[in-house]
Short mmCIF file of C-alpha atoms and ligand atoms in Angstrom, two decimals:
data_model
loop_
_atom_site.label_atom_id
_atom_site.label_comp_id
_atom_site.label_asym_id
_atom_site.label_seq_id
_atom_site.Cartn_x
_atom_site.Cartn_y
_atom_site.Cartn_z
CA UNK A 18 0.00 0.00 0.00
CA UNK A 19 0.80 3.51 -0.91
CA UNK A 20 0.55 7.09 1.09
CA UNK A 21 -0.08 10.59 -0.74
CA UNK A 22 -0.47 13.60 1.36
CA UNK A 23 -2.81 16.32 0.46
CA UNK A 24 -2.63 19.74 1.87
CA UNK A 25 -3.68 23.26 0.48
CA UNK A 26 -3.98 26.74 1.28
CA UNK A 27 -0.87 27.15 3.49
CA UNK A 28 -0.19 30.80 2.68
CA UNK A 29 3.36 30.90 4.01
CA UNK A 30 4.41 34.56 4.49
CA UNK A 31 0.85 35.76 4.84
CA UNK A 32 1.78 36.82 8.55
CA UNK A 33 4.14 40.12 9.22
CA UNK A 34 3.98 40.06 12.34
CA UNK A 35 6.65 38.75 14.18
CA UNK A 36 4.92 35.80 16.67
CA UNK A 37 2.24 34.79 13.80
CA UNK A 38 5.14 34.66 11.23
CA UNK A 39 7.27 32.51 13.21
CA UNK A 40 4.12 29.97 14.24
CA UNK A 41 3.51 29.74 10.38
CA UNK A 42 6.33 28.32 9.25
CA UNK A 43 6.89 26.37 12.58
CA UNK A 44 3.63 24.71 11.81
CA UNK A 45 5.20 24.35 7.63
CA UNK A 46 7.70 22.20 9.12
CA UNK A 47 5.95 20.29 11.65
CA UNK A 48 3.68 19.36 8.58
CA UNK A 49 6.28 18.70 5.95
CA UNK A 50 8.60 16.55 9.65
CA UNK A 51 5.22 14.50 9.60
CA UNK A 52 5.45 13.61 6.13
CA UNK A 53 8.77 12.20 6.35
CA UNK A 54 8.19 10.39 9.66
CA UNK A 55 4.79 8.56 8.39
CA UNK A 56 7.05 7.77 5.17
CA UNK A 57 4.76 8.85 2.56
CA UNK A 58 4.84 8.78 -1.09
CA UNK A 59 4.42 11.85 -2.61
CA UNK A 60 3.39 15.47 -1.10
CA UNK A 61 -0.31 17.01 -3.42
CA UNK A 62 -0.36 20.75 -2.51
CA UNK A 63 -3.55 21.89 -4.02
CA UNK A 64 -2.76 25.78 -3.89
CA UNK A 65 -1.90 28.68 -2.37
CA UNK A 66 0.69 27.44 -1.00
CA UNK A 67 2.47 30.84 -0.84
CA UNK A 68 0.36 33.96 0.09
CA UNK A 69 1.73 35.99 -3.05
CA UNK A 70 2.83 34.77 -6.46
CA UNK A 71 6.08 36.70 -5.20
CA UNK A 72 6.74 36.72 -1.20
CA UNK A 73 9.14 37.97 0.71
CA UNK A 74 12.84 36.49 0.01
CA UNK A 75 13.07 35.01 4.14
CA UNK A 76 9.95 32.83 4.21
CA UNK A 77 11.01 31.73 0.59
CA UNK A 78 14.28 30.56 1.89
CA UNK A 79 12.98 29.17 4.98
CA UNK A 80 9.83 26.65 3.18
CA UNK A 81 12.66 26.15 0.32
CA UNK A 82 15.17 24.63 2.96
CA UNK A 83 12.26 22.59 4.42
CA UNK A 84 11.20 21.36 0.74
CA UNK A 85 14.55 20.38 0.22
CA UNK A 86 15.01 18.24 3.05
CA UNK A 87 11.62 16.72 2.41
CA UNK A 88 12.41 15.75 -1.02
CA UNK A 89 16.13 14.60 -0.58
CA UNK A 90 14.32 12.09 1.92
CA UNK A 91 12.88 10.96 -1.75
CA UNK A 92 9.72 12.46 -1.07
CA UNK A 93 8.38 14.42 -4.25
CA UNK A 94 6.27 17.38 -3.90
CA UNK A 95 3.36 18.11 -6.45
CA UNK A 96 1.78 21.47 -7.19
CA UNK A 97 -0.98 23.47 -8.74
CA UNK A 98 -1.00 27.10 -8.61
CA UNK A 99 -3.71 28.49 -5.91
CA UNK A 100 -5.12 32.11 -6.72
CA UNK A 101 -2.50 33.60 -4.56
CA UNK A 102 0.68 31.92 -6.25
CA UNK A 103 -1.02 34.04 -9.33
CA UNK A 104 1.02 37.02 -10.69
CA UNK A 105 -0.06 39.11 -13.13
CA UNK A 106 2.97 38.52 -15.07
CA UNK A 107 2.93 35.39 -15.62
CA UNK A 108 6.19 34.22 -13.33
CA UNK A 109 5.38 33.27 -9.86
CA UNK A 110 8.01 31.80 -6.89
CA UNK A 111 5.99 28.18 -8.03
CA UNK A 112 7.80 28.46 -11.48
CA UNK A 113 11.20 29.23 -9.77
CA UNK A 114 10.68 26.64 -7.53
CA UNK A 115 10.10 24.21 -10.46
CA UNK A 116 12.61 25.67 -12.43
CA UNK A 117 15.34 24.56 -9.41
CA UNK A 118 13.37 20.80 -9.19
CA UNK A 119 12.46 21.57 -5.90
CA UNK A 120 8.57 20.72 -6.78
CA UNK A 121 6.80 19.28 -9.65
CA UNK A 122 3.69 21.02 -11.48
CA UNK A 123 0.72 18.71 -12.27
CA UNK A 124 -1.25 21.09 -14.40
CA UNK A 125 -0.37 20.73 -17.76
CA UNK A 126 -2.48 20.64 -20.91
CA UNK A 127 -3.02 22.61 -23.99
CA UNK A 128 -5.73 23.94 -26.12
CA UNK A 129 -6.39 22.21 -28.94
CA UNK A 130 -9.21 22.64 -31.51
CA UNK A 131 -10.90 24.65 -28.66
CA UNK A 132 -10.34 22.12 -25.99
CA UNK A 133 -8.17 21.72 -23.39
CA UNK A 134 -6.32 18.84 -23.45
CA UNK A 135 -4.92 17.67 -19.86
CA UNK A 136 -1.97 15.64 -19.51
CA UNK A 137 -1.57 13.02 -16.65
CA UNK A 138 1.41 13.17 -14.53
CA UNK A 139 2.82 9.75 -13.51
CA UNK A 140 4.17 9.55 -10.49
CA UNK A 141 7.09 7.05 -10.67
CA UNK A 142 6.97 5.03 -8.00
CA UNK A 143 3.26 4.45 -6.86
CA UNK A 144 1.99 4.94 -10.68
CA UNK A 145 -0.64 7.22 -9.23
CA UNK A 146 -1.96 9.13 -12.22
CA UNK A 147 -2.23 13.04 -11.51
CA UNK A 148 -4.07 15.61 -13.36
CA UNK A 149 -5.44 19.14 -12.47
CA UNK A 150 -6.62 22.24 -13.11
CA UNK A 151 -4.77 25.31 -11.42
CA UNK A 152 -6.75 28.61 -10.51
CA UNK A 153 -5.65 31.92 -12.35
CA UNK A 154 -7.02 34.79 -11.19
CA UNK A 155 -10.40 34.85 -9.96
CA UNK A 156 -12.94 33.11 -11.31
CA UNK A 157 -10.92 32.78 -14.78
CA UNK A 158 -9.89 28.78 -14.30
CA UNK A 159 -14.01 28.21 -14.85
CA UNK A 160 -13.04 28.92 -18.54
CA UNK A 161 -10.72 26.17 -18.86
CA UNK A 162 -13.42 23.98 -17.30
CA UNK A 163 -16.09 24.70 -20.06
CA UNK A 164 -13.67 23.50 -22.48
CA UNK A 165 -12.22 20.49 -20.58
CA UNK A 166 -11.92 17.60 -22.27
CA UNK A 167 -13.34 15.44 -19.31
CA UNK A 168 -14.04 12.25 -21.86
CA UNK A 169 -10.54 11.24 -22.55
CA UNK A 170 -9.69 11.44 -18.76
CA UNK A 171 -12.43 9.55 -17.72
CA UNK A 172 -11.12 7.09 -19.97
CA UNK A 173 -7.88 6.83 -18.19
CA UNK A 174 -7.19 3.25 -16.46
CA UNK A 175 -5.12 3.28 -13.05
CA UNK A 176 -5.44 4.96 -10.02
CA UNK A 177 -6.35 8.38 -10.87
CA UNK A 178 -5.99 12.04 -8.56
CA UNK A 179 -7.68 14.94 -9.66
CA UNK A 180 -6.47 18.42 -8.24
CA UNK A 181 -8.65 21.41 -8.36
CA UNK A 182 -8.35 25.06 -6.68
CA UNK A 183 -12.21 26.55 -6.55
CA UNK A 184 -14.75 26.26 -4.83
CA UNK A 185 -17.70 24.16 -5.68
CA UNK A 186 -21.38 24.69 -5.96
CA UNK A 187 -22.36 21.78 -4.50
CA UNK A 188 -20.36 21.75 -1.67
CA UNK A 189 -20.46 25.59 -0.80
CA UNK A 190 -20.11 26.76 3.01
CA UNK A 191 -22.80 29.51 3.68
CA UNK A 192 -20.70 31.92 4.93
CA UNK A 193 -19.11 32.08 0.86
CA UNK A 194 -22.27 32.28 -0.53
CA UNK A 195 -21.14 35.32 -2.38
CA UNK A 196 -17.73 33.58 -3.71
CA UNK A 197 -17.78 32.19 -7.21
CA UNK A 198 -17.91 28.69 -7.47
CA UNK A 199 -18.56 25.70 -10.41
CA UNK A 200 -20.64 23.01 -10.52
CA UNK A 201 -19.22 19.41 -9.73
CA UNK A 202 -19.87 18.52 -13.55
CA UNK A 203 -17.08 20.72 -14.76
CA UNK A 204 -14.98 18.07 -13.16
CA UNK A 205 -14.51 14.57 -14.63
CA UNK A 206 -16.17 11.56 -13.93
CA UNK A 207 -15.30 8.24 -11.54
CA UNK A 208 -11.17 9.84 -10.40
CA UNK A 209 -10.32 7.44 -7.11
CA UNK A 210 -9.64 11.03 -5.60
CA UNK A 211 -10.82 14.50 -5.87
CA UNK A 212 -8.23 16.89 -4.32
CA UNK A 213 -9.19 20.11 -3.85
CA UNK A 214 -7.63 23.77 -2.24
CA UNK A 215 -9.28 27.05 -2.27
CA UNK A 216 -12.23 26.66 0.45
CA UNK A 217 -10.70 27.15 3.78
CA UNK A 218 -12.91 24.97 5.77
CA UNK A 219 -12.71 21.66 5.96
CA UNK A 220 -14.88 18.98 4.35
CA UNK A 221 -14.97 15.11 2.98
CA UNK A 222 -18.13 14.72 0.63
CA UNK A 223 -19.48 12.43 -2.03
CA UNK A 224 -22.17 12.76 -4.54
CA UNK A 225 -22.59 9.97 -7.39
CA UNK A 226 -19.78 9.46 -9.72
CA UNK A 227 -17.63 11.86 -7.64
CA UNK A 228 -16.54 9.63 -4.70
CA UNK A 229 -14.10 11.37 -1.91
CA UNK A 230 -14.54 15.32 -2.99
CA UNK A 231 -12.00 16.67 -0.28
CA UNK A 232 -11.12 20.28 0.99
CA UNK A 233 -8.19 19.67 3.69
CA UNK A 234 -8.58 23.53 4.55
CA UNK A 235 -5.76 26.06 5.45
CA UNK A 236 -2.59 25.00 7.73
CA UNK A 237 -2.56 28.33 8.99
CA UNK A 238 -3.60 31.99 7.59
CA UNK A 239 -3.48 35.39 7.68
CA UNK A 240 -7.27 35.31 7.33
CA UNK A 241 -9.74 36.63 10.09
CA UNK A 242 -12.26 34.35 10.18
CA UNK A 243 -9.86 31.56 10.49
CA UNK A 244 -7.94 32.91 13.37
CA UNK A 245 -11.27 32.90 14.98
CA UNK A 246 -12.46 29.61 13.99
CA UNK A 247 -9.22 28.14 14.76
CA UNK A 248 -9.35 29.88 17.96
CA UNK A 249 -12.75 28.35 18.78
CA UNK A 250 -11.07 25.05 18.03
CA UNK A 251 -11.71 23.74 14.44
CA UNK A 252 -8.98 21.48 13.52
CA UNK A 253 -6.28 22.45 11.10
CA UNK A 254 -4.32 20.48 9.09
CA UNK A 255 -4.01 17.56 5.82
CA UNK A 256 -4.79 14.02 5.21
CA UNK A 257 -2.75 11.09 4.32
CA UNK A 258 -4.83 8.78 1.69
CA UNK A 259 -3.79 5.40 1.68
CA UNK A 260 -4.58 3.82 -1.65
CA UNK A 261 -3.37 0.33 -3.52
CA UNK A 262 -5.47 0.49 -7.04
CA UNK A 263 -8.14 2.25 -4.74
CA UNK A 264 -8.34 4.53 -2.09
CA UNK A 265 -8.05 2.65 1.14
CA UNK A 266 -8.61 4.98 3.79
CA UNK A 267 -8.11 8.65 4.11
CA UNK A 268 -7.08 10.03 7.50
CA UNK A 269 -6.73 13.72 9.05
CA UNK A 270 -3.70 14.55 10.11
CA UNK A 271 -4.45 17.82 13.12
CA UNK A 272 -1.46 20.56 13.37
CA UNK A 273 -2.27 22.17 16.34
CA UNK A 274 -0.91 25.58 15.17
CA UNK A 275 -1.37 27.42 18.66
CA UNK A 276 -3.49 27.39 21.20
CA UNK A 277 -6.24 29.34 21.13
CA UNK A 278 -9.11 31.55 23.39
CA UNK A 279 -12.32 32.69 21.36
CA UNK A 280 -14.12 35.58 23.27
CA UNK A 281 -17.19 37.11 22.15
CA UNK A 282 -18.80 40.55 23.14
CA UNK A 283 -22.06 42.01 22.51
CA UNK A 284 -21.81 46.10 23.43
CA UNK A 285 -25.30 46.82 22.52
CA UNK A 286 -27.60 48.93 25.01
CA UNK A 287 -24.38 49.55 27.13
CA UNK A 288 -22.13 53.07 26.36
CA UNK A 289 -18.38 52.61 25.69
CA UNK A 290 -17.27 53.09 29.74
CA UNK A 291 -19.42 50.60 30.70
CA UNK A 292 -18.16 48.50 27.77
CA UNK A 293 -14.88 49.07 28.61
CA UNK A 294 -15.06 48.44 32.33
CA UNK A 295 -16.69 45.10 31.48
CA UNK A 296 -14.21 44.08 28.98
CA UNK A 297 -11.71 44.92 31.33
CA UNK A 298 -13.26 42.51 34.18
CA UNK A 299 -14.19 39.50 31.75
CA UNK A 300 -11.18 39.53 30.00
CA UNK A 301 -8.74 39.49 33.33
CA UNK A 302 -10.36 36.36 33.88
CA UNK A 303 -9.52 34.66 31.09
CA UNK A 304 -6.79 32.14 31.11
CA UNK A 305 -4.60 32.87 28.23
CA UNK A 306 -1.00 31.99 29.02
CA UNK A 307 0.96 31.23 25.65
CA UNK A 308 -2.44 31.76 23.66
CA UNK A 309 -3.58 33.51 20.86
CA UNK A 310 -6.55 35.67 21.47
CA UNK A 311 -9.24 36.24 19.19
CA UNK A 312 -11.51 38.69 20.25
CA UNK A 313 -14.91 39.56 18.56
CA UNK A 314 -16.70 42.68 19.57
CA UNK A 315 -19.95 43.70 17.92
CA UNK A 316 -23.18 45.36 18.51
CA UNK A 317 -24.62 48.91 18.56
CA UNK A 318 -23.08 51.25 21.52
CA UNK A 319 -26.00 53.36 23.12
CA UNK A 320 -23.54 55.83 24.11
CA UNK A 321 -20.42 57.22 23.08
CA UNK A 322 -17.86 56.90 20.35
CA UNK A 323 -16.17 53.51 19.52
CA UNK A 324 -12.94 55.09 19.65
CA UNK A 325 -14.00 55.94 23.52
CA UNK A 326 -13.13 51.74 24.03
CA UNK A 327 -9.24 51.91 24.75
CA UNK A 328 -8.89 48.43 22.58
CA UNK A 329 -4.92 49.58 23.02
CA UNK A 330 -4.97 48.86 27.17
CA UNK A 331 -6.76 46.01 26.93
CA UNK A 332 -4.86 44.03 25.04
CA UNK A 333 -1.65 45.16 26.51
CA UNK A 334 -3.40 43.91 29.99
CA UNK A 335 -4.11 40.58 27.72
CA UNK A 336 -0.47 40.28 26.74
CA UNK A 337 0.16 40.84 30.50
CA UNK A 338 -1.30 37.91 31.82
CA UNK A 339 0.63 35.93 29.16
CA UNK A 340 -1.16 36.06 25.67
CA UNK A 341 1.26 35.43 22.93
CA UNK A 342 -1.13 37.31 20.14
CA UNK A 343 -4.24 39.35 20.54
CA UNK A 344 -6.59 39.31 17.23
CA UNK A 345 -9.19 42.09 17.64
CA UNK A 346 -12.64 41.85 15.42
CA UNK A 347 -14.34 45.14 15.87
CA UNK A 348 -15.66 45.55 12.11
CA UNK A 349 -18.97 44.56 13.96
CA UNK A 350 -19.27 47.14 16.46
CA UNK A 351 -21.08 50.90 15.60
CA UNK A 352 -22.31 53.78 18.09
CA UNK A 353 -26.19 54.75 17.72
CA UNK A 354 -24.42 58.53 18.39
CA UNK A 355 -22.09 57.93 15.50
CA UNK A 356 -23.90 55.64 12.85
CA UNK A 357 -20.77 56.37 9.99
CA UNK A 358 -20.12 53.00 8.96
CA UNK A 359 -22.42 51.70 6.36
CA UNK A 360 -20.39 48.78 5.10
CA UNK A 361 -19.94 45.65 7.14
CA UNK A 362 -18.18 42.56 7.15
CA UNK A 363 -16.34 40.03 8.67
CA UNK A 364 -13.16 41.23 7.69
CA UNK A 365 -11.13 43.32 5.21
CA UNK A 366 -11.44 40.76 2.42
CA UNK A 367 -15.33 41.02 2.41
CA UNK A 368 -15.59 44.79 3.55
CA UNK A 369 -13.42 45.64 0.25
CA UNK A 370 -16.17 42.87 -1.54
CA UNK A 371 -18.65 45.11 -0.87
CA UNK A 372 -17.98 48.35 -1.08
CA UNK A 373 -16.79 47.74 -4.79
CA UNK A 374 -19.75 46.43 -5.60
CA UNK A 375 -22.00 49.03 -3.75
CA UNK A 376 -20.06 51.50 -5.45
CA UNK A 377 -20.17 49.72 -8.50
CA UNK A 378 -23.29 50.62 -10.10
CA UNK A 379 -23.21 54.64 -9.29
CA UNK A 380 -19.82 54.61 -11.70
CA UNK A 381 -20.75 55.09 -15.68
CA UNK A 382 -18.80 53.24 -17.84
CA UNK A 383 -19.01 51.77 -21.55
CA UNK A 384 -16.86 49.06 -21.42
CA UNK A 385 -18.31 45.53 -20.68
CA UNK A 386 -15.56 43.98 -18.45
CA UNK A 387 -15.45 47.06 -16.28
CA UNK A 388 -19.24 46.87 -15.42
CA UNK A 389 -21.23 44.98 -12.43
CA UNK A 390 -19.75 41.86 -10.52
CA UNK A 391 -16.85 41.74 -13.66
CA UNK A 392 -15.72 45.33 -12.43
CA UNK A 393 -16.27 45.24 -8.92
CA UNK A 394 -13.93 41.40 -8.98
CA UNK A 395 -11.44 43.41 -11.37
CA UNK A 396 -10.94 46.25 -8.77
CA UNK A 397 -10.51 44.01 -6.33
CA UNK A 398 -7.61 42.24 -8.22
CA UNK A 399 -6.21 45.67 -9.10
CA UNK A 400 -6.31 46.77 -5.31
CA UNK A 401 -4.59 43.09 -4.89
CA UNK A 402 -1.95 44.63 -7.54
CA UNK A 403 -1.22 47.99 -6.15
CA UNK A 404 -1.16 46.53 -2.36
CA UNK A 405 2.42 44.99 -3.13
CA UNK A 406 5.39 46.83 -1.40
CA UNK A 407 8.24 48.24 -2.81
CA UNK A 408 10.94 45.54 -2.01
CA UNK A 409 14.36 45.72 -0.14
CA UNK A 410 16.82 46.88 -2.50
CA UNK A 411 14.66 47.94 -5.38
CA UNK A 412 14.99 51.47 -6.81
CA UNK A 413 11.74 53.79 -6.58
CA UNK A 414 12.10 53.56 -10.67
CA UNK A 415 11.71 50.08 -10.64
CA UNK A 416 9.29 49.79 -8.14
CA UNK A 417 6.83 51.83 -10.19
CA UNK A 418 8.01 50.21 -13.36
CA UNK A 419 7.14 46.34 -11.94
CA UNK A 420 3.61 48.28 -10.47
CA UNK A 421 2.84 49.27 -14.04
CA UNK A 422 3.45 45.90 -15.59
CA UNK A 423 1.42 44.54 -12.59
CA UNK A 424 -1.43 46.95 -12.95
CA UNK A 425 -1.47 46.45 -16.96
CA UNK A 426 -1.05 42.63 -16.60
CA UNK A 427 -4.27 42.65 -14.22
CA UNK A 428 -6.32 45.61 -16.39
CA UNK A 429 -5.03 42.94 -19.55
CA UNK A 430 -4.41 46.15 -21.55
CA UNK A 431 -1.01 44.53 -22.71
CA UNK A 432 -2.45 43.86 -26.24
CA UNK A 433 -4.21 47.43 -26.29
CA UNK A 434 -0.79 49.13 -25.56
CA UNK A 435 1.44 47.49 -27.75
MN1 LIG B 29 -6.45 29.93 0.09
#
């Protein structure tokens, strides 16, 4: 019998700060140490598994070194881009790290006579057959699906993997409702395996003629909403499938990445004093030596100004007692004296969602791909763009010069310029 691990979404360098950044890779290597000491075959990544298409040179060189070790143990490590290893030149740290044989790419194919043409990867020593599709930007990997030439993979003998990065209808968390997804057909029939990356919560499903649909979730993100739910105590980490011509079981792995304390606060009817004295009382209590705190405070003050809460004191009084991180959620919390905010969200990610496409429809403009839900997701890869630091080392001429490659590469005005 055979092993393969599959993992996804480990968005290595999507932490700055100091404590989270160290944790993420710790918990990189304590995955990638696990491989090698259950002995498995091969490593699936199914995406993302850098935060940018071009991170930061130290957490490169740190998951590099790791990689290394894991595949000099004979290990080999198989990839398909997630949309964060996307750049909108083309070249992401993936290629480099192909380039130097440090990992493999699965997702091959071309376009012929309008369809795309997939070409199995066989890994050498188990025979497993691989094949997948890799996100682009988003939503842009559904066209390759339309044109997927499912029949001759479904006609593929052996034991056969499938690797996907999106989310799918059929299997869609509520809380995404708004994310785009495809439908379970877009994928090929009767694969032993369906390994998927892009849907950072966990899940093992099944619908006819798709056996073992699987979403390992993240290892460990920058993300909000997963600090909390990790916080509250939903497992992270990958599974090992054991397979011979089948699968024979499929087992999760848990990476306890920290320990965790979830508190939640409701400040309506009370005025920010009384909020803060009571914040100040509950959260003394708490026992949160060597933990990460995730705080969530929400609700409508009845008095006062939400800058009145002095958020700054009480987490230094959390780090005090011993807390090693303190995430605050406040995008939840308004004053009835100063009703300002009138877009609201869970975090960043989805506040940015939003207001793009509130904003959206008030904007005139004659071109197609700039209009509704194509314009809003466009502005939202362009913000994506022109987020990206100038680097250590590079001139203020290049910086702007790689910013205006990166913000024509997104707009795809390459072809209109030339
Ligand atoms: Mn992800």
């Amino acid at each position: 019998m055979y092993k393969f691990v599959h993992i996804a979404d480990i968005h290595l360098g999507a932490n700055r700060e100091p404590t989270l950044e160290k944790l993420e890779i710790e918990t990189f290597r304590k995955a990638m140490d696990k491989c090698i000491e259950e002995r498995v075959d091969f490593i699936l990544i199914c995406g993302d598994l850098f935060h940018v298409g071009i991170p930061d040179l130290g957490v490169v060189k740190e998951a590099v070194a790791k990689m290394k070790e894991v595949k000099d143990k004979g290990i080999p490590i198989y990839v398909i881009y997630g949309s964060h290893d996307y750049t909108p030149t083309g070249t992401s740290i993936i290629d480099v790290l192909e380039s130097a044989g440090i990992i493999t790419k699965i997702a091959k194919g071309k376009v012929i006579n309008d369809k795309l043409k997939l070409e199995f990867f066989i890994d050498p020593k188990t025979k497993a057959k691989l094949v997948g599709i890799s996100a682009r930007k988003i939503g842009l990997e559904s066209k390759y699906y339309e044109i997927l030439d499912r029949e001759s993979l479904e006609n593929e003998d052996g034991f056969k993997i499938f690797a996907f990065h999106s989310g799918l209808n059929e299997f869609k968390p509520a809380y995404l409702s708004q994310m785009e997804t495809i439908p379970i057909s877009y994928l090929p029939k009767g694969f032993d395996y369906y390994a998927g990356g892009h849907i950072h919560d966990r899940s093992e499903n099944s619908l006819p003629g798709y056996e073992k649909v699987v979403f390992p979730g993240p290892l460990f993100t920058g993300y909000g909403r997963d600090f909390e739910q990790t916080a509250k105590g939903e497992k992270r980490g990958f599974y090992i499938v054991s397979f011979s011509d089948k699968v024979e079981k499929i087992e999760f792995v848990e990476m306890k990445p920290f320990e965790g304390i979830y508190f939640e606060y409701d400040a309506s009817y009370k005025n920010a004093l009384q909020v803060q004295k009571e914040l100040k009382e509950k959260l003394s209590e708490l026992d949160v030596k060597d933990k990460i705190v995730a705080l969530k405070i929400k609700g409508e003050l009845s008095g006062g100004k939400t800058s009145d809460i002095d958020f700054f004191q009480l987490k230094n009084m959390l780090i005090e007692n011993g807390a090693i991180y303190i995430y605050l959620n406040r995008h939840g919390l308004t004053s009835k004296e100063y009703a300002t905010v009138k877009i609201m969200g869970e975090d960043i990610a989805t506040i940015e969602r939003k207001l793009f496409k509130e904003s959206i429809s008030s904007i005139k403009v004659s071109n197609e791909s700039l209009k509704d839900e194509k314009g809003a997701l466009l502005a939202l890869e362009l913000l994506k763009t022109l987020r990206q630091e100038q680097k250590l080392n590079e001139s203020k001429k290049d910086y702007e010069a790689r910013m205006q490659e990166h913000g024509i590469g997104t707009l795809q005005l390459s072809e209109v310029l030339k």
